[in-house]
Every structure is written in C-alpha cells, then in structure tokens.
Amino acid sequence: MSSLIISPSILSADFATLADECKRIVELGADWLHIDVMDGHFVPNLTIGAPVVQSLRKHSKAFFDCHLMVTNPQQWIKDFAKAGADMFTFHLEAIVDPQQLSSSQAHPAVVEAAQQVRAAGMQAGVALKPDTPAELLLPYLQQGLLDMVLVLTVQPGFGGQKFMADAVQKCAVLRQQFPELLIEVDGGITAETAVAAAEAGANVFVAGSAIFGAAEPAHVMQQMRQAYAAAARQPAAVPA
C-alpha cells in the first residue's frame, strides 16, 4: 500500500474561524482537508457548498477532498471545479439505485458522471453507504474510471456516529484486487478504530471530532499513522 493520507473533516471545525482552523490542522500534519457537502435531501443534514470551498481556496493550498452527499451530484461538478476542489466524490446511490447495478457490467450513468468529473479537472471518487456492496464498483475500477473509493463506516449525514466494523471490511475486498487504489474510510474513525481500518486496507482516513476536537490533534494523527504502519507490515485480511 501507499503512504497514509489523513483528511480531517472540517465539519467538526469551528466555522466562525474556518480558514484559520484549516490552516492550523494542515500545519499540525493533515495531508488533505475533507469537505462534507450535504443538501438536506440525499441526507437529512444541510452543510456547505461551492461558495465556501471557493472562499477557503483563497486561504489554503491544501488538497480539497470534497464528499458530496447530494441528490444530483452532476449538477455541481462545474461549480466545485471552479471553486477549487481537487477530489469530487459522489455517491453511487445518488446516480443509480444499487439494485439496478451489476458487479460485471458498468452502468452508463455512473461512467458518465466519473468522466464529467475528470473532464472538469478534478479527481473522481465514488462513495458507498454501509449497505452498498463494494463489488458494484468493480466495472468502473477495472476500466480505470475512478481515482478513489470512499467507504462509509457510518450512515451518511451526521458526524459523531459509532464506527461500523462490518462496513470497513469492504476495504479488504477492494484492496485485494486493487493494491494501489486510494481507499478512503469515513465515519467514527479514531486512533483506536484506525487499526481496523488500516488492517482492512484503507489508506485514506477521514476523521472529524477525533482530530478537531482533540486537545492534541497532532498526537492523534501520529497515532493513526502508527496504526497504519503496523498494518502495512501484514496483508489485508479478506473476509470469508
């Protein structure tokens, strides 16, 4: 596996001083900044959009890892590209009902969405809710259409939820077939749960309150790196 990327979720930052918070956390060791975009429809919560990303870009050169939990992600591709997003991750479930998808054949709507993201100059990621099988992404990964897969280990929409250990095993399924893939895990990630995530094959960690709410965020991030380094010394275990 490649080196660990830590992408703290700014949803847990102090929004009154968001630019300063982002600068501080990057200086303390964060690799990316994870930006959760929720529309109040695909998920029940409502957060921020492209205008905030555009404002932050004026104050930060960090990699903006944007996770769109929205009903019609294609609608926002151009806006986020213009705002300065680097990674545009959309939900598979927002494009097509997973029951209509196959693990052996690519769906044209998913292909089109991924291609549109890249055409706009961003990297393309796809997110999976905890109940969506990882195998449904195989056709797109095999065609090289995706730069990253985001595995949700909580139900999307709110921060501070409990880590779902069963969901993280999807990382192992993907890692076995795609050893160089960016596999991001998001939801309930702490210095403790990072161990299971790393052992399953994740190499991008999203954490909100565990980092922004910590007395020593740098120490928490270091603990996550240590967990990853230990797991990297042994192969990811594939669930039976």
Tab-separated table of C-alpha atoms in Angstrom:
chain	number	residue	atom	x	y	z
A	1	MET	CA	0.000	0.000	0.000
A	2	SER	CA	0.989	3.607	-0.497
A	3	SER	CA	1.545	6.069	2.341
A	4	LEU	CA	-1.325	7.013	4.619
A	5	ILE	CA	-3.300	10.165	3.832
A	6	ILE	CA	-5.104	11.849	6.724
A	7	SER	CA	-8.043	14.016	5.671
A	8	PRO	CA	-9.651	15.753	8.674
A	9	SER	CA	-13.295	16.644	8.177
A	10	ILE	CA	-13.852	20.367	8.501
A	11	LEU	CA	-17.439	19.623	9.526
A	12	SER	CA	-16.004	19.381	13.043
A	13	ALA	CA	-14.039	22.626	12.812
A	14	ASP	CA	-15.095	25.965	14.262
A	15	PHE	CA	-16.995	27.525	11.362
A	16	ALA	CA	-16.585	31.000	12.841
A	17	THR	CA	-12.846	30.768	12.136
A	18	LEU	CA	-12.857	28.148	9.390
A	19	ALA	CA	-9.896	29.406	7.349
A	20	ASP	CA	-7.722	29.603	10.468
A	21	GLU	CA	-8.870	26.159	11.584
A	22	CYS	CA	-7.955	24.666	8.212
A	23	LYS	CA	-4.531	26.315	8.269
A	24	ARG	CA	-3.885	25.095	11.822
A	25	ILE	CA	-4.799	21.485	11.148
A	26	VAL	CA	-2.650	21.321	7.999
A	27	GLU	CA	0.299	22.785	9.870
A	28	LEU	CA	-0.203	20.101	12.526
A	29	GLY	CA	0.177	17.337	9.960
A	30	ALA	CA	-3.030	16.839	7.946
A	31	ASP	CA	-2.467	15.793	4.323
A	32	TRP	CA	-5.872	16.759	2.885
A	33	LEU	CA	-8.961	18.628	4.036
A	34	HIS	CA	-12.214	16.670	3.850
A	35	ILE	CA	-15.211	18.823	2.951
A	36	ASP	CA	-18.644	17.300	3.593
A	37	VAL	CA	-21.338	18.717	1.331
A	38	MET	CA	-24.914	17.806	2.318
A	39	ASP	CA	-28.087	19.022	0.645
A	40	GLY	CA	-30.766	18.201	3.238
A	41	HIS	CA	-32.339	15.792	0.725
A	42	PHE	CA	-29.999	12.895	-0.020
A	43	VAL	CA	-29.110	13.098	3.653
A	44	PRO	CA	-31.154	14.905	6.349
A	45	ASN	CA	-28.458	17.402	7.295
A	46	LEU	CA	-27.517	20.632	5.484
A	47	THR	CA	-23.945	21.905	5.435
A	48	ILE	CA	-21.920	23.940	2.940
A	49	GLY	CA	-21.498	24.287	-0.806
A	50	ALA	CA	-19.187	25.547	-3.518
A	51	PRO	CA	-19.134	29.200	-2.319
A	52	VAL	CA	-17.488	28.168	0.966
A	53	VAL	CA	-14.987	25.983	-0.895
A	54	GLN	CA	-14.171	28.929	-3.147
A	55	SER	CA	-13.635	31.178	-0.136
A	56	LEU	CA	-11.391	28.642	1.590
A	57	ARG	CA	-9.315	28.176	-1.552
A	58	LYS	CA	-8.183	31.809	-1.226
A	59	HIS	CA	-6.615	30.911	2.120
A	60	SER	CA	-5.335	27.377	1.552
A	61	LYS	CA	-3.252	25.407	-0.925
A	62	ALA	CA	-4.310	22.123	0.684
A	63	PHE	CA	-5.866	19.270	-1.283
A	64	PHE	CA	-9.648	19.748	-1.038
A	65	ASP	CA	-11.276	16.335	-0.676
A	66	CYS	CA	-14.959	17.068	-1.370
A	67	HIS	CA	-17.566	14.462	-0.455
A	68	LEU	CA	-20.933	15.285	-1.989
A	69	MET	CA	-23.896	13.777	-0.174
A	70	VAL	CA	-26.395	15.277	-2.592
A	71	THR	CA	-29.222	14.003	-4.759
A	72	ASN	CA	-27.931	15.271	-8.096
A	73	PRO	CA	-24.131	15.448	-7.904
A	74	GLN	CA	-23.665	16.072	-11.641
A	75	GLN	CA	-25.398	19.428	-11.170
A	76	TRP	CA	-22.487	20.655	-9.044
A	77	ILE	CA	-19.440	19.373	-10.931
A	78	LYS	CA	-18.634	22.628	-12.725
A	79	ASP	CA	-19.268	24.743	-9.623
A	80	PHE	CA	-16.885	22.710	-7.466
A	81	ALA	CA	-14.230	22.618	-10.164
A	82	LYS	CA	-14.413	26.399	-10.446
A	83	ALA	CA	-14.324	26.726	-6.650
A	84	GLY	CA	-11.030	24.840	-6.450
A	85	ALA	CA	-11.998	21.311	-5.411
A	86	ASP	CA	-9.366	18.639	-6.058
A	87	MET	CA	-11.332	15.446	-5.385
A	88	PHE	CA	-15.028	15.269	-6.236
A	89	THR	CA	-16.585	12.204	-4.601
A	90	PHE	CA	-20.207	11.411	-5.408
A	91	HIS	CA	-22.417	8.687	-4.010
A	92	LEU	CA	-23.079	5.671	-6.199
A	93	GLU	CA	-26.581	5.576	-4.705
A	94	ALA	CA	-27.220	9.154	-5.870
A	95	ILE	CA	-26.644	8.160	-9.501
A	96	VAL	CA	-28.425	4.800	-9.729
A	97	ASP	CA	-30.382	2.581	-7.361
A	98	PRO	CA	-27.825	-0.098	-6.345
A	99	GLN	CA	-30.432	-2.799	-7.055
A	100	GLN	CA	-30.169	-1.833	-10.725
A	101	LEU	CA	-26.388	-2.234	-10.778
A	102	SER	CA	-24.224	-5.222	-11.597
A	103	SER	CA	-20.762	-6.228	-10.457
A	104	SER	CA	-19.939	-7.362	-14.000
A	105	GLN	CA	-21.255	-4.534	-16.172
A	106	ALA	CA	-20.789	-0.765	-15.941
A	107	HIS	CA	-23.857	1.451	-15.833
A	108	PRO	CA	-23.685	4.316	-18.374
A	109	ALA	CA	-24.869	6.925	-15.863
A	110	VAL	CA	-22.030	6.141	-13.434
A	111	VAL	CA	-19.480	6.112	-16.254
A	112	GLU	CA	-20.730	9.483	-17.477
A	113	ALA	CA	-20.582	11.058	-14.012
A	114	ALA	CA	-16.996	9.910	-13.429
A	115	GLN	CA	-15.931	11.139	-16.851
A	116	GLN	CA	-17.562	14.523	-16.272
A	117	VAL	CA	-15.663	14.963	-13.012
A	118	ARG	CA	-12.329	14.267	-14.661
A	119	ALA	CA	-13.177	16.422	-17.670
A	120	ALA	CA	-13.721	19.303	-15.239
A	121	GLY	CA	-10.159	18.872	-13.980
A	122	MET	CA	-10.840	17.061	-10.698
A	123	GLN	CA	-10.131	13.559	-9.477
A	124	ALA	CA	-13.160	11.275	-9.397
A	125	GLY	CA	-14.217	9.397	-6.285
A	126	VAL	CA	-17.257	7.268	-5.545
A	127	ALA	CA	-18.731	6.811	-2.083
A	128	LEU	CA	-20.614	3.777	-0.786
A	129	LYS	CA	-23.159	3.738	2.015
A	130	PRO	CA	-22.592	0.966	4.591
A	131	ASP	CA	-25.149	-1.362	2.978
A	132	THR	CA	-23.911	-0.974	-0.616
A	133	PRO	CA	-21.629	-3.845	-1.756
A	134	ALA	CA	-18.114	-2.921	-2.827
A	135	GLU	CA	-18.344	-5.370	-5.725
A	136	LEU	CA	-20.665	-2.973	-7.558
A	137	LEU	CA	-17.672	-0.726	-8.227
A	138	LEU	CA	-15.575	-3.389	-9.944
A	139	PRO	CA	-16.606	-2.491	-13.532
A	140	TYR	CA	-15.556	1.145	-13.054
A	141	LEU	CA	-12.319	0.345	-11.266
A	142	GLN	CA	-11.379	-2.194	-13.909
A	143	GLN	CA	-11.865	0.478	-16.565
A	144	GLY	CA	-9.726	2.936	-14.598
A	145	LEU	CA	-12.545	5.455	-14.231
A	146	LEU	CA	-12.101	6.150	-10.519
A	147	ASP	CA	-9.288	7.713	-8.537
A	148	MET	CA	-10.680	6.832	-5.116
A	149	VAL	CA	-13.369	4.817	-3.349
A	150	LEU	CA	-14.878	6.192	-0.144
A	151	VAL	CA	-16.228	3.529	2.208
A	152	LEU	CA	-18.689	4.944	4.731
A	153	THR	CA	-18.450	3.294	8.136
A	154	VAL	CA	-21.458	5.228	9.431
A	155	GLN	CA	-24.703	6.258	7.787
A	156	PRO	CA	-24.020	9.491	5.895
A	157	GLY	CA	-25.442	12.755	7.158
A	158	PHE	CA	-24.158	13.385	10.665
A	159	GLY	CA	-20.815	13.455	12.447
A	160	GLY	CA	-20.002	11.731	15.723
A	161	GLN	CA	-21.598	8.346	14.924
A	162	LYS	CA	-20.267	4.993	16.105
A	163	PHE	CA	-17.858	3.137	13.819
A	164	MET	CA	-19.440	0.203	11.933
A	165	ALA	CA	-16.798	-2.539	11.916
A	166	ASP	CA	-18.647	-4.710	9.384
A	167	ALA	CA	-18.686	-1.950	6.772
A	168	VAL	CA	-14.913	-1.458	6.846
A	169	GLN	CA	-14.387	-4.994	5.550
A	170	LYS	CA	-15.342	-3.713	2.098
A	171	CYS	CA	-11.891	-2.138	2.060
A	172	ALA	CA	-10.306	-5.590	2.154
A	173	VAL	CA	-12.349	-6.753	-0.837
A	174	LEU	CA	-11.153	-3.764	-2.853
A	175	ARG	CA	-7.549	-3.825	-1.628
A	176	GLN	CA	-7.067	-7.439	-2.692
A	177	GLN	CA	-7.854	-6.573	-6.314
A	178	PHE	CA	-6.508	-3.022	-6.480
A	179	PRO	CA	-3.312	-2.742	-4.422
A	180	GLU	CA	-2.591	0.881	-5.452
A	181	LEU	CA	-6.135	2.252	-5.135
A	182	LEU	CA	-6.934	5.138	-2.816
A	183	ILE	CA	-9.451	3.670	-0.388
A	184	GLU	CA	-10.864	6.228	1.984
A	185	VAL	CA	-12.752	5.345	5.142
A	186	ASP	CA	-15.060	7.836	6.826
A	187	GLY	CA	-17.179	7.537	9.944
A	188	GLY	CA	-16.228	7.012	13.563
A	189	ILE	CA	-12.507	6.988	12.777
A	190	THR	CA	-10.373	7.493	15.895
A	191	ALA	CA	-6.875	6.461	16.909
A	192	GLU	CA	-8.446	3.176	18.083
A	193	THR	CA	-10.723	2.340	15.123
A	194	ALA	CA	-7.947	3.363	12.722
A	195	VAL	CA	-6.354	-0.003	13.490
A	196	ALA	CA	-9.271	-1.961	11.988
A	197	ALA	CA	-9.458	0.419	9.028
A	198	ALA	CA	-5.765	0.056	8.307
A	199	GLU	CA	-5.852	-3.721	8.657
A	200	ALA	CA	-8.733	-3.861	6.166
A	201	GLY	CA	-6.696	-1.940	3.607
A	202	ALA	CA	-7.815	1.690	3.874
A	203	ASN	CA	-5.103	4.227	3.099
A	204	VAL	CA	-7.046	7.488	3.458
A	205	PHE	CA	-8.535	8.275	6.868
A	206	VAL	CA	-11.261	10.849	7.407
A	207	ALA	CA	-11.758	11.961	10.993
A	208	GLY	CA	-13.680	14.931	12.310
A	209	SER	CA	-14.230	15.263	16.027
A	210	ALA	CA	-11.384	12.834	16.797
A	211	ILE	CA	-8.932	15.350	15.318
A	212	PHE	CA	-10.515	18.798	15.540
A	213	GLY	CA	-11.902	18.054	18.988
A	214	ALA	CA	-8.674	16.654	20.381
A	215	ALA	CA	-6.511	18.544	22.841
A	216	GLU	CA	-3.509	17.481	20.753
A	217	PRO	CA	-4.605	16.864	17.133
A	218	ALA	CA	-1.038	16.206	16.016
A	219	HIS	CA	-0.742	13.362	18.533
A	220	VAL	CA	-3.974	11.774	17.289
A	221	MET	CA	-2.780	11.939	13.694
A	222	GLN	CA	0.529	10.397	14.708
A	223	GLN	CA	-1.308	7.526	16.404
A	224	MET	CA	-3.245	6.941	13.180
A	225	ARG	CA	-0.001	6.836	11.206
A	226	GLN	CA	1.442	4.324	13.647
A	227	ALA	CA	-1.638	2.104	13.290
A	228	TYR	CA	-1.327	2.259	9.522
A	229	ALA	CA	2.387	1.498	9.569
A	230	ALA	CA	1.790	-1.568	11.719
A	231	ALA	CA	-0.995	-2.830	9.449
A	232	ALA	CA	1.080	-2.202	6.317
A	233	ARG	CA	3.544	-4.827	7.506
A	234	GLN	CA	0.915	-7.526	7.062
A	235	PRO	CA	-1.504	-8.232	4.162
A	236	ALA	CA	-5.114	-7.135	4.394
A	237	ALA	CA	-7.379	-9.957	5.536
A	238	VAL	CA	-10.212	-10.738	3.155
A	239	PRO	CA	-13.469	-11.690	4.864
A	240	ALA	CA	-14.745	-15.195	4.236
